[in-house]
mmCIF file of C-alpha atoms and ligand atoms in Angstrom:
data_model
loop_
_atom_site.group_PDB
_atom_site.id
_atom_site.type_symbol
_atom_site.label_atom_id
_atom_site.label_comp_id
_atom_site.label_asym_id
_atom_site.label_seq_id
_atom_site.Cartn_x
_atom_site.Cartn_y
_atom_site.Cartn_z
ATOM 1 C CA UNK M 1 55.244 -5.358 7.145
ATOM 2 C CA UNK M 2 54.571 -1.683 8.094
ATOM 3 C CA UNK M 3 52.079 0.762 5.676
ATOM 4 C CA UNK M 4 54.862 3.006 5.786
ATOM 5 C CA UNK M 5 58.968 2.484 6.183
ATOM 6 C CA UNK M 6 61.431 5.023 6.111
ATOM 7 C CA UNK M 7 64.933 4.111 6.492
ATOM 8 C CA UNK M 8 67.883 6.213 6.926
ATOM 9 C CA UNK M 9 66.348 8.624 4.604
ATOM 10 C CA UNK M 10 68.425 11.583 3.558
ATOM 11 C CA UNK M 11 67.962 14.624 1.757
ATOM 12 C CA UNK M 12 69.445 17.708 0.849
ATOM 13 C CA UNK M 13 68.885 21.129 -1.072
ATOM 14 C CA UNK M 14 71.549 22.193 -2.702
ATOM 15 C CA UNK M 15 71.939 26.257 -2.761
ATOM 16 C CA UNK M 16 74.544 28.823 -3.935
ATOM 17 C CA UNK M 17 75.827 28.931 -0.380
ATOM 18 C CA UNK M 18 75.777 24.933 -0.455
ATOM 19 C CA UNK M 19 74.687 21.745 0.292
ATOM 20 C CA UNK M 20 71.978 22.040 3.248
ATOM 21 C CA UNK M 21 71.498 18.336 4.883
ATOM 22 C CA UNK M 22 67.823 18.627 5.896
ATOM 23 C CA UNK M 23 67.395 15.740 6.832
ATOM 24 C CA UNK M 24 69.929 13.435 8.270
ATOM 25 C CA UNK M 25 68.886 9.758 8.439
ATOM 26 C CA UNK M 26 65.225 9.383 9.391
ATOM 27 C CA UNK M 27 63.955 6.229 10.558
ATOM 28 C CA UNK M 28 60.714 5.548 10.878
ATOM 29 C CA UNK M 29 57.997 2.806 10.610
ATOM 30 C CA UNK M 30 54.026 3.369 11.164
ATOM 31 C CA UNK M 31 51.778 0.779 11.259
ATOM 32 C CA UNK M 32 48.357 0.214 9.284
ATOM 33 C CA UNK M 33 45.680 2.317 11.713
ATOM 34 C CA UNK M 34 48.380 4.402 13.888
ATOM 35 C CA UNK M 35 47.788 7.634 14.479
ATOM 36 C CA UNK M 36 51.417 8.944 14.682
ATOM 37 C CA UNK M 37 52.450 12.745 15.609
ATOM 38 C CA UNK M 38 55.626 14.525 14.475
ATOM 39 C CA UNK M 39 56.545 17.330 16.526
ATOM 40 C CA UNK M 40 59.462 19.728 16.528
ATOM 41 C CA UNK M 41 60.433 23.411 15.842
ATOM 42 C CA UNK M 42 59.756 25.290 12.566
ATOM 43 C CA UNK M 43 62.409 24.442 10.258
ATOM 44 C CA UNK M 44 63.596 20.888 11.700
ATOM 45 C CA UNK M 45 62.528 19.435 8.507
ATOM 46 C CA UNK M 46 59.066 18.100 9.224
ATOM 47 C CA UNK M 47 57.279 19.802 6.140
ATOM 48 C CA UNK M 48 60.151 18.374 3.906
ATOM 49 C CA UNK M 49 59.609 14.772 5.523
ATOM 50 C CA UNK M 50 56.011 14.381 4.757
ATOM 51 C CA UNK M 51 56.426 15.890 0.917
ATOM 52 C CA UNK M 52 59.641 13.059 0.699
ATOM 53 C CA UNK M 53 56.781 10.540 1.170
ATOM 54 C CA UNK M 54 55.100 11.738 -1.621
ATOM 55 C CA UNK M 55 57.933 12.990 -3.623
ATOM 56 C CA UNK M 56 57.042 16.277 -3.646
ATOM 57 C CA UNK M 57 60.265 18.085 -2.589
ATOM 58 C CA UNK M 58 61.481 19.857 -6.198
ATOM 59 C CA UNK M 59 64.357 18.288 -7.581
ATOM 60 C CA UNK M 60 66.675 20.204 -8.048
ATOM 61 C CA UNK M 61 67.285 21.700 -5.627
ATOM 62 C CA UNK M 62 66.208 18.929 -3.495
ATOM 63 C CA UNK M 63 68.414 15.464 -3.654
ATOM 64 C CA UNK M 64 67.817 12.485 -1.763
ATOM 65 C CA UNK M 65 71.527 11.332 -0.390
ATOM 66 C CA UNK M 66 70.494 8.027 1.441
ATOM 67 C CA UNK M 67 68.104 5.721 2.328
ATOM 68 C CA UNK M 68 64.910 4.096 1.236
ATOM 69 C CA UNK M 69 60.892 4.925 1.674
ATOM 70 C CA UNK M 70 58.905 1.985 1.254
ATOM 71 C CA UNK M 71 54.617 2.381 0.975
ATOM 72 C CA UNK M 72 52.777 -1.167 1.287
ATOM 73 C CA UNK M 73 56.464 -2.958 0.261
ATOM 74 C CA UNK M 74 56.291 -0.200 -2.727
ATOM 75 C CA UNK M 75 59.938 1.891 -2.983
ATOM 76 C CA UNK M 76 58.424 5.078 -3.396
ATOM 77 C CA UNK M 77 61.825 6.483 -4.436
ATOM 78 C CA UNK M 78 61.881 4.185 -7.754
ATOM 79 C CA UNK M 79 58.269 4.742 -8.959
ATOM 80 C CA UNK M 80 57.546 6.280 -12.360
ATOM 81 C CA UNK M 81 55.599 9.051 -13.065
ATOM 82 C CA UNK M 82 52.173 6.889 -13.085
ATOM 83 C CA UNK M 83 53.139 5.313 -10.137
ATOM 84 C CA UNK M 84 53.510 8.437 -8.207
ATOM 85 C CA UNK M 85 49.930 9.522 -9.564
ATOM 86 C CA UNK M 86 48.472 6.770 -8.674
ATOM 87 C CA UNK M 87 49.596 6.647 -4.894
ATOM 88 C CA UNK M 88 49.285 10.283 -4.537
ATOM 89 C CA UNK M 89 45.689 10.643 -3.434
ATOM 90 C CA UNK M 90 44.395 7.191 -4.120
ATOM 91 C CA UNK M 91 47.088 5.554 -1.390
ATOM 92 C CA UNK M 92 48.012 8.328 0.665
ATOM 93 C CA UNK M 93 45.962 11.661 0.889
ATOM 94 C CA UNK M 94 48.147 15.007 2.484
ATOM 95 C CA UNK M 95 46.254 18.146 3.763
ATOM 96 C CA UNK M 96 48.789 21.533 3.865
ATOM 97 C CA UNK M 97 48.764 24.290 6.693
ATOM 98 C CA UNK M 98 47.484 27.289 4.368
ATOM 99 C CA UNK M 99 44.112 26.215 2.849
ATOM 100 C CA UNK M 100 44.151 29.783 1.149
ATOM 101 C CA UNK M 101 47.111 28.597 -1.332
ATOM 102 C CA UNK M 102 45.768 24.935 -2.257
ATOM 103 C CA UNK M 103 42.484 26.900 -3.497
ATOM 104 C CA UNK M 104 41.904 28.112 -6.720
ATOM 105 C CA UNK M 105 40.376 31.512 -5.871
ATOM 106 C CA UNK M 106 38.672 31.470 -9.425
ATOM 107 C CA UNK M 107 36.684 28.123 -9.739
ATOM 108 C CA UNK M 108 33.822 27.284 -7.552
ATOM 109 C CA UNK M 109 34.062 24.480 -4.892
ATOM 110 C CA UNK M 110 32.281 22.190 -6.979
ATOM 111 C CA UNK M 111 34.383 22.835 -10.068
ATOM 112 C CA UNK M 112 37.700 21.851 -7.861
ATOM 113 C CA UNK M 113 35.935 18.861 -5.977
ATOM 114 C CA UNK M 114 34.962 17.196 -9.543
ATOM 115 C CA UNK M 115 38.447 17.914 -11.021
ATOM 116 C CA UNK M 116 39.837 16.207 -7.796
ATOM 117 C CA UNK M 117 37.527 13.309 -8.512
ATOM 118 C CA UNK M 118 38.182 13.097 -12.381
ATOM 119 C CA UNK M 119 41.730 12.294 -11.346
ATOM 120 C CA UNK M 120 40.909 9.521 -9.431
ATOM 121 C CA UNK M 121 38.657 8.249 -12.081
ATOM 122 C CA UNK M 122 37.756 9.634 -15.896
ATOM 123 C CA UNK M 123 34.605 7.638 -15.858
ATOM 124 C CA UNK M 124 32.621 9.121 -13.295
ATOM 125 C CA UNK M 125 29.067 10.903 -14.987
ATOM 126 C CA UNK M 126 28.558 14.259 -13.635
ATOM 127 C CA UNK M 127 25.728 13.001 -11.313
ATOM 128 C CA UNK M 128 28.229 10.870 -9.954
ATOM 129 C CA UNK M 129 30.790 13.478 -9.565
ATOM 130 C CA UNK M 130 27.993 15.713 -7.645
ATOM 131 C CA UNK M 131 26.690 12.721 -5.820
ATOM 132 C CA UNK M 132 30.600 12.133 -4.524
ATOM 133 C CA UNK M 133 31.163 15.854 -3.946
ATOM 134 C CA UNK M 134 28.064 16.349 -1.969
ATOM 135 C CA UNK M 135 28.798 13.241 0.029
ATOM 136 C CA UNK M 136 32.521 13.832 0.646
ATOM 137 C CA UNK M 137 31.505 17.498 1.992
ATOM 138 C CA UNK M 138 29.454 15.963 4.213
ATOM 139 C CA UNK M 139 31.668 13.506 5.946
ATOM 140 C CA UNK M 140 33.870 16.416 6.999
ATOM 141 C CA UNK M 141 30.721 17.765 8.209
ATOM 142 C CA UNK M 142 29.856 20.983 6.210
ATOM 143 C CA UNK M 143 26.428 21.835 5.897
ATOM 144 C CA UNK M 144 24.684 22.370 3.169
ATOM 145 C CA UNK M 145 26.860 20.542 1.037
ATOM 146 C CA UNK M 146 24.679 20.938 -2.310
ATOM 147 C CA UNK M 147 24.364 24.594 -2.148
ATOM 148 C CA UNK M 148 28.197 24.786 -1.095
ATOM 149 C CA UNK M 149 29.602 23.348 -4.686
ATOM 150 C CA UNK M 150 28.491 26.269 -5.878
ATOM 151 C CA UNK M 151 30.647 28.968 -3.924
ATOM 152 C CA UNK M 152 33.798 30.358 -4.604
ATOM 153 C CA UNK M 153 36.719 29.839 -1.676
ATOM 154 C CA UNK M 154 36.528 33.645 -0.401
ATOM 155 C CA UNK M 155 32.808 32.702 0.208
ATOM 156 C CA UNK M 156 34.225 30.018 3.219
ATOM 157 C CA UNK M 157 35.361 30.809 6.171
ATOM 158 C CA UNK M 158 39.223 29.707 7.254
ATOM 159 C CA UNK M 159 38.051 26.614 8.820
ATOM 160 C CA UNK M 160 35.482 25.503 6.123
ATOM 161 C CA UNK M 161 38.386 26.163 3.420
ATOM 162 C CA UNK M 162 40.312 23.755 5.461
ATOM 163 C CA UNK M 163 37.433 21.062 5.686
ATOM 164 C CA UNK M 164 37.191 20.837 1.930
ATOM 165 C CA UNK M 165 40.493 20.421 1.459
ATOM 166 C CA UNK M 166 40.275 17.309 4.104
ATOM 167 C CA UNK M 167 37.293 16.306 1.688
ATOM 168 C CA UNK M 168 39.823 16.343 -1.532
ATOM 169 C CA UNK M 169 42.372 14.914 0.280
ATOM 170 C CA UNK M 170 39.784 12.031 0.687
ATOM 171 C CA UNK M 171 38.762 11.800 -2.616
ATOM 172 C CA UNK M 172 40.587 8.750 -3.805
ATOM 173 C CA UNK M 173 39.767 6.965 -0.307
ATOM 174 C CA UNK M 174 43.353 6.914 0.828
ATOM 175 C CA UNK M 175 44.303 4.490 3.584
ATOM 176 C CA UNK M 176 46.912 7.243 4.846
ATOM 177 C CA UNK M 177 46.304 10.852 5.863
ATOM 178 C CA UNK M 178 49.184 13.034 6.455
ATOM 179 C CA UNK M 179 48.166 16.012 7.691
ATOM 180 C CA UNK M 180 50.824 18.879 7.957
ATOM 181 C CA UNK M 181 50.488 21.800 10.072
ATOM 182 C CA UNK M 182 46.020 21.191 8.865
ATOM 183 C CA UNK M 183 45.347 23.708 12.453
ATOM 184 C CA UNK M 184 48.252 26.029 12.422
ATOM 185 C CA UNK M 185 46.185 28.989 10.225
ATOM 186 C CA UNK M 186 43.448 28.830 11.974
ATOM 187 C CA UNK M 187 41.618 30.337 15.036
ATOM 188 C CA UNK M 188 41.910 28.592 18.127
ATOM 189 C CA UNK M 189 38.302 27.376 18.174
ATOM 190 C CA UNK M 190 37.734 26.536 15.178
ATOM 191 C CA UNK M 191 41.413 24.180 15.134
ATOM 192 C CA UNK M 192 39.615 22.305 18.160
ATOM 193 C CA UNK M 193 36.762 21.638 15.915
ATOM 194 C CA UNK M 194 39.110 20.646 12.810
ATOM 195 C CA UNK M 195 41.354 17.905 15.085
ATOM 196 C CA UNK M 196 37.928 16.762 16.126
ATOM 197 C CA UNK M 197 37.169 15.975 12.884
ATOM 198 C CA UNK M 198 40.526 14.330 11.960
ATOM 199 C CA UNK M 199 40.131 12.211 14.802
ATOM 200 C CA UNK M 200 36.763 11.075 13.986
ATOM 201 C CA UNK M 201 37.472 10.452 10.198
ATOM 202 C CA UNK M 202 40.874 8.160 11.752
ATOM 203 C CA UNK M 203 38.204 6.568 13.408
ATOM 204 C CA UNK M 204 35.319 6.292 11.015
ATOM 205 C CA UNK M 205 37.381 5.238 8.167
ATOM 206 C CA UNK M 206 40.440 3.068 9.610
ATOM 207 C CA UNK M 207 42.423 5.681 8.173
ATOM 208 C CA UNK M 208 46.162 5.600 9.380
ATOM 209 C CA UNK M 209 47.501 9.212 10.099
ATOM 210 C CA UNK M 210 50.752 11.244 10.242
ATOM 211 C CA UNK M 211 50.047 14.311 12.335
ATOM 212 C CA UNK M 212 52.116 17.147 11.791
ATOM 213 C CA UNK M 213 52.627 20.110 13.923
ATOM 214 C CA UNK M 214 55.016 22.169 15.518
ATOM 215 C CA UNK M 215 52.871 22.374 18.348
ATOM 216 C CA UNK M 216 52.789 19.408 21.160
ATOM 217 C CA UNK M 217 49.305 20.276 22.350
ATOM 218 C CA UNK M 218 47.818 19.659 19.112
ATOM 219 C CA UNK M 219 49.401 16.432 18.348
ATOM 220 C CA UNK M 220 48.788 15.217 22.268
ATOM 221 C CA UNK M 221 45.101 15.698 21.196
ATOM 222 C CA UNK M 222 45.018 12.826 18.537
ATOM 223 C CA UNK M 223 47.961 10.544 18.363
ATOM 224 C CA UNK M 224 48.731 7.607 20.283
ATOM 225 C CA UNK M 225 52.470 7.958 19.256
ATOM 226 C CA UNK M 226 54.992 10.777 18.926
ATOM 227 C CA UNK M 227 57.753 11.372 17.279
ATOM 228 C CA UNK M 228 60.181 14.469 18.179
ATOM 229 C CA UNK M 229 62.411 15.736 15.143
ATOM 230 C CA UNK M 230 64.745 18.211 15.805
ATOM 231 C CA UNK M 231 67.330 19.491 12.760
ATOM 232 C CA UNK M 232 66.507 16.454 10.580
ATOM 233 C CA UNK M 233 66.561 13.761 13.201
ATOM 234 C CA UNK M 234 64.474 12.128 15.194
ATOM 235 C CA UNK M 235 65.444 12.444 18.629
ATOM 236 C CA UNK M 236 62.687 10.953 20.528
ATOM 237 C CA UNK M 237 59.961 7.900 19.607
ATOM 238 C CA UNK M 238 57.336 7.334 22.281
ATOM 239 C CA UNK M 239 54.156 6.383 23.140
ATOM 240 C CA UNK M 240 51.487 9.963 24.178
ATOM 241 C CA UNK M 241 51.598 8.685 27.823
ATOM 242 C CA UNK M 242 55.833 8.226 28.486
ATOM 243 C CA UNK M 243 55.941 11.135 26.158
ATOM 244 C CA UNK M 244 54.166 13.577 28.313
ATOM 245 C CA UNK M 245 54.612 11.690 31.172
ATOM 246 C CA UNK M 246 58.108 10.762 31.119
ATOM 247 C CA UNK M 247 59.793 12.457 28.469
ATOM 248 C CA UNK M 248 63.594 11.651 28.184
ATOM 249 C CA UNK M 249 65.442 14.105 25.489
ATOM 250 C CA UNK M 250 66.215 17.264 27.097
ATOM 251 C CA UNK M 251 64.584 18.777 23.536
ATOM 252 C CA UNK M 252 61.842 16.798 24.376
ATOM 253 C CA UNK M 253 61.948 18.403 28.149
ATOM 254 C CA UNK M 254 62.359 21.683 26.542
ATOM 255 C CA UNK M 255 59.568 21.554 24.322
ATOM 256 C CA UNK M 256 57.321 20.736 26.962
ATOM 257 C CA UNK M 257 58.339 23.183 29.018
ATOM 258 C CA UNK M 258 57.520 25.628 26.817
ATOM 259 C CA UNK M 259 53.886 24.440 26.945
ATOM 260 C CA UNK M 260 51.979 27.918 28.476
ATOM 261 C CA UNK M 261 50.189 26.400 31.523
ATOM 262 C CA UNK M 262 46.686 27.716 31.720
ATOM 263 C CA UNK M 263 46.405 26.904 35.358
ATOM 264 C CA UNK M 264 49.187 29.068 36.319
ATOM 265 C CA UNK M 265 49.175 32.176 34.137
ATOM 266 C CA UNK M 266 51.048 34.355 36.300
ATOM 267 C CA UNK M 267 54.077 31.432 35.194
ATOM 268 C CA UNK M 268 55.694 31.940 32.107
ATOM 269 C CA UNK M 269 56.488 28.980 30.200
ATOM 270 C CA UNK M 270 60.490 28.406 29.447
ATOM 271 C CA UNK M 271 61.598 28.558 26.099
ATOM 272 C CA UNK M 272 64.374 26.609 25.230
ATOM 273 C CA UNK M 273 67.789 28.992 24.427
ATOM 274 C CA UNK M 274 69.164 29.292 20.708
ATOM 275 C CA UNK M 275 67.957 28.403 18.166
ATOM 276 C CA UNK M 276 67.950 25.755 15.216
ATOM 277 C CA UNK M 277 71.718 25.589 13.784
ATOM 278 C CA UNK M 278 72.134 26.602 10.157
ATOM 279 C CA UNK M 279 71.765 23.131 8.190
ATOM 280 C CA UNK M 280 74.454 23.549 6.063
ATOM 281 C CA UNK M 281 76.850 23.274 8.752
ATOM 282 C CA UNK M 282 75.118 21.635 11.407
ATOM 283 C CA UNK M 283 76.913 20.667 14.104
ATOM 284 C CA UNK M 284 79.033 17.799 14.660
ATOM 285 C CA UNK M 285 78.033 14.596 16.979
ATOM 286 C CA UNK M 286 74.371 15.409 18.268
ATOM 287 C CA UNK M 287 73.050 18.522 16.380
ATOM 288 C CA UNK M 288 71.384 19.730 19.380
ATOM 289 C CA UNK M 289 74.455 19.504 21.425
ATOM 290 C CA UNK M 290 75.246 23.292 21.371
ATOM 291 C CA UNK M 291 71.507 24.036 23.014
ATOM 292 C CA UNK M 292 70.968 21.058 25.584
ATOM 293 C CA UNK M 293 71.806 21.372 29.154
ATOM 294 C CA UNK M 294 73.179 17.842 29.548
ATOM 295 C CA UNK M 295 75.705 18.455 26.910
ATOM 296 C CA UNK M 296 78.765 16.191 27.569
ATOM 297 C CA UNK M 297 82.593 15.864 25.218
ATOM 298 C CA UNK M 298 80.876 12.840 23.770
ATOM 299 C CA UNK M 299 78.003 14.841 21.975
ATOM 300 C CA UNK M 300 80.053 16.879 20.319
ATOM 301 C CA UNK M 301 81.430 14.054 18.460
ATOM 302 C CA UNK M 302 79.183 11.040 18.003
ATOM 303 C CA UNK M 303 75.829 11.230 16.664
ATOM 304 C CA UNK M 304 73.641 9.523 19.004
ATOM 305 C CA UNK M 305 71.456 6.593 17.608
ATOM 306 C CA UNK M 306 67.568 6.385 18.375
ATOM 307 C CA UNK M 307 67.794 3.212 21.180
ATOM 308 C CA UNK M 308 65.299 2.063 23.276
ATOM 309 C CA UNK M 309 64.889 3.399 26.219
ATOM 310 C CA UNK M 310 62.926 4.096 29.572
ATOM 311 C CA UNK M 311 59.894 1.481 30.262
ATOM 312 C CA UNK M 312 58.351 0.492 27.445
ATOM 313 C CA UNK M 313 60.228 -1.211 24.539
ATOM 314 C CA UNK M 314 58.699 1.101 21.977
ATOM 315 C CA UNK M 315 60.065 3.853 23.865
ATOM 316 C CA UNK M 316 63.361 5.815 21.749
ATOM 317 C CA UNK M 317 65.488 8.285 22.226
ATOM 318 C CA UNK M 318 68.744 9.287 21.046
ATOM 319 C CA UNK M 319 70.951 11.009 23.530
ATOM 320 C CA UNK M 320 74.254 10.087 25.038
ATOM 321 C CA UNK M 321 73.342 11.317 28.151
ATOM 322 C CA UNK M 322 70.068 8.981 28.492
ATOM 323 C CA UNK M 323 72.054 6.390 27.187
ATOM 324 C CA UNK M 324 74.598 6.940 29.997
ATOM 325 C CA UNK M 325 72.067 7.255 32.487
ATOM 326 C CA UNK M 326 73.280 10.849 33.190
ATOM 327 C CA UNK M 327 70.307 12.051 32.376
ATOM 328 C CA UNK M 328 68.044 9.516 34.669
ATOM 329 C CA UNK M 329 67.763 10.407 38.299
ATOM 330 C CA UNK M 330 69.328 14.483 37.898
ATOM 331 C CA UNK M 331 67.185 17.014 38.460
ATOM 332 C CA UNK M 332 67.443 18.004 34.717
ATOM 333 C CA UNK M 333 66.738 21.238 33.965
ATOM 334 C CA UNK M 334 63.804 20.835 31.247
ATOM 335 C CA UNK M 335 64.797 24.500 29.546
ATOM 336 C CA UNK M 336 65.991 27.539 30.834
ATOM 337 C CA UNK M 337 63.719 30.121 32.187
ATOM 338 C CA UNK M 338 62.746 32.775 29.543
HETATM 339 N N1 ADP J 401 62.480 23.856 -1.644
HETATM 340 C C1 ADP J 401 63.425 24.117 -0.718
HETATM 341 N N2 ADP J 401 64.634 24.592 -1.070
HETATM 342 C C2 ADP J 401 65.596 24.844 -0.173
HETATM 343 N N3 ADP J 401 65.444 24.640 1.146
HETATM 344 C C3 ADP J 401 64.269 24.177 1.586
HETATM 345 C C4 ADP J 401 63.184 23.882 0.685
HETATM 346 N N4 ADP J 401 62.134 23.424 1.402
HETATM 347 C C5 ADP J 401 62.547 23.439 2.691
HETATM 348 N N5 ADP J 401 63.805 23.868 2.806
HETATM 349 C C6 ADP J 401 64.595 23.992 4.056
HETATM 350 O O1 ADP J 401 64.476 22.791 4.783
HETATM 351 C C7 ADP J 401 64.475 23.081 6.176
HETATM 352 C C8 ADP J 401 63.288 22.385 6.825
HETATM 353 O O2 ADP J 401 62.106 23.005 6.388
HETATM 354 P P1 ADP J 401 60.661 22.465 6.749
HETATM 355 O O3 ADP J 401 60.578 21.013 6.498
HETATM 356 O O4 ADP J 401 59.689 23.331 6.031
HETATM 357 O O5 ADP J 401 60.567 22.729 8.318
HETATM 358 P P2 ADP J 401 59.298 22.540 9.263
HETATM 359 O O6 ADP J 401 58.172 22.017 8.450
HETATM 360 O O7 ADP J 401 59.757 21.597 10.329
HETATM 361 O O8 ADP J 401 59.036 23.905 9.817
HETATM 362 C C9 ADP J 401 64.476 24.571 6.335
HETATM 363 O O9 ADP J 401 65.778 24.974 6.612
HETATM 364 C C10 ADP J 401 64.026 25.054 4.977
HETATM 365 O O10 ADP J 401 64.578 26.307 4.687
HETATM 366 MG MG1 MG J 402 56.311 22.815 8.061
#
């Protein structure tokens, strides 16, 4: 049994303009210790897939239309109230892209880090609450963890914010870390030093993670797998390596494409043309069909199913053209030059 199953999932939000099918039958199975990456542009639904596995997406607007989610063998999508509580920190632990708004700007670091840890447990003394604090801090590596329980968030830099909010997400020892967008606000160096960290707390504590990020470079740092979304499907499932190295969705060819080459920075990197459709009339067949250069009648009509594909059995995509072998051999144009 996988840690975490997802199975034709389905949501929507429904709006005064209507019904806007975010996302449209995801798939997806990660294994206890995987370190799993989901890529694709803003607004293909990522952010909503991760809060679906916690139930976080308000309803209403938000309704789920199909599917299941299944945590240890638990369907998250029947649990009560206490249920939810319970797995939400203590089984799975999520870190957000904007450490600014998780923050209370008015309580110290130490006053948010205990009433993390009182949720986990009622119990704990207050010399075990500081004990825990000071101890969490550390393992995400902030110094002077004592002296830090006692600052306010506007005393922390962007990338210390972010490190205590790893530490909270912690709190309840979680065997899963999703991590959405955790690099995105922050400066370039200092979202080196953050994955770093990630990567060693995957490590250090067994933890199995879901990677979010829009960008493939970050992801590429840390996870063994990738998955591509694009407009609330998954279009591609691969291993890093045949990702990068033999990438078979022409979205998948785009977004890599648009990857800014440092040894060649007289080349501009291609972006791929148009843009996301609007979800509540999303195209018919593959939803990517009105952007991709292998386009053929059939995508405009079928939705393509995620198939293996290429060498390695763990290796899917869903494209007509791949399946067709249209795509294998051409020269195919990864994206059109900017
Ligand atoms: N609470 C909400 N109500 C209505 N629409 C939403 C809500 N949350 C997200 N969406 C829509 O869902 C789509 C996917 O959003 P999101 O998951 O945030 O994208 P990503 O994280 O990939 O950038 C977008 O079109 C967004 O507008
Ligand atoms: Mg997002």
């Amino acid at each position: 049994m996988s840690l975490l199953e997802i199975e034709d999932y389905r949501l929507a939000f429904d709006g005064f303009e209507g019904r806007a099918h975010v996302l449209d039958g995801i798939s997806l199975s990660v294994e206890a210790g995987e370190a799993v990456g989901v890529v694709g542009e803003t607004g293909c639904g990522k952010s909503v897939l991760a809060r679906s596995i916690l139930r976080l997406n308000p309803a209403p607007p938000a309704r789920v239309t199909g599917g299941a989610i299944r945590y240890d063998g638990a369907d998250i999508l029947a649990m009560d109230k206490a249920a939810l509580r319970r797995m939400r920190g203590s089984d799975i632990g999520m870190v957000f892209q904007d450490p600014v708004t998780y923050l209370n700007p008015v309580f110290t670091i130490g006053q948010q880090m205990a009433e993390v840890l009182r949720a986990h447990d009622r119990r704990l003394s207050r010399a075990a609450i500081r004990a825990r604090s000071v101890a969490l801090l550390e393992s995400v590596r902030l110094p002077e963890a004592g002296a830090l329980l006692g600052r306010y968030p506007h005393e922390l830099s962007g990338g210390m914010r972010q490190r205590v909010l790893i530490a909270e997400a912690l709190a309840g020892n979680p065997r899963l870390l999703i991590a959405d967008e955790p690099t995105t606000a922050l400066d370039v160096t200092i979202q080196r030093q953050v994955l770093a960290l990630i990567a060693d707390l995957v490590r250090r504590m067994g933890l199995t993670l879901i990677l979010i990020s829009h960008d493939l470079g970050v992801i590429g740092a840390i996870c063994r797998r990738i998955v591509v979304m694009y407009a609330g499907n998954i279009v591609e499932d691969a291993p890093a390596e045949a990702l990068f190295g033999r990438p078979l969705h022409p979205y998948t060819r785009g977004l890599l494409a648009a990857i800014p080459d440092l040894k060649r920075p007289d080349h501009l990197p291609a972006s791929i043309p148009g843009s996301i459709p609007n979800l509540r009339q999303p195209p018919p067949g593959c939803r990517f069909h009105p952007r991709c250069p292998l386009a053929m009648p059939v995508c405009a009509k079928v939705k393509p199913v995620l198939a293996p594909a290429g060498d390695e059995a763990s290796h899917r995509v869903a494209c007509h053209a791949v399946a067709t072998g249209t795509a294998l051999g051409a020269a195919v144009p990864s994206a059109v030059p900017a």
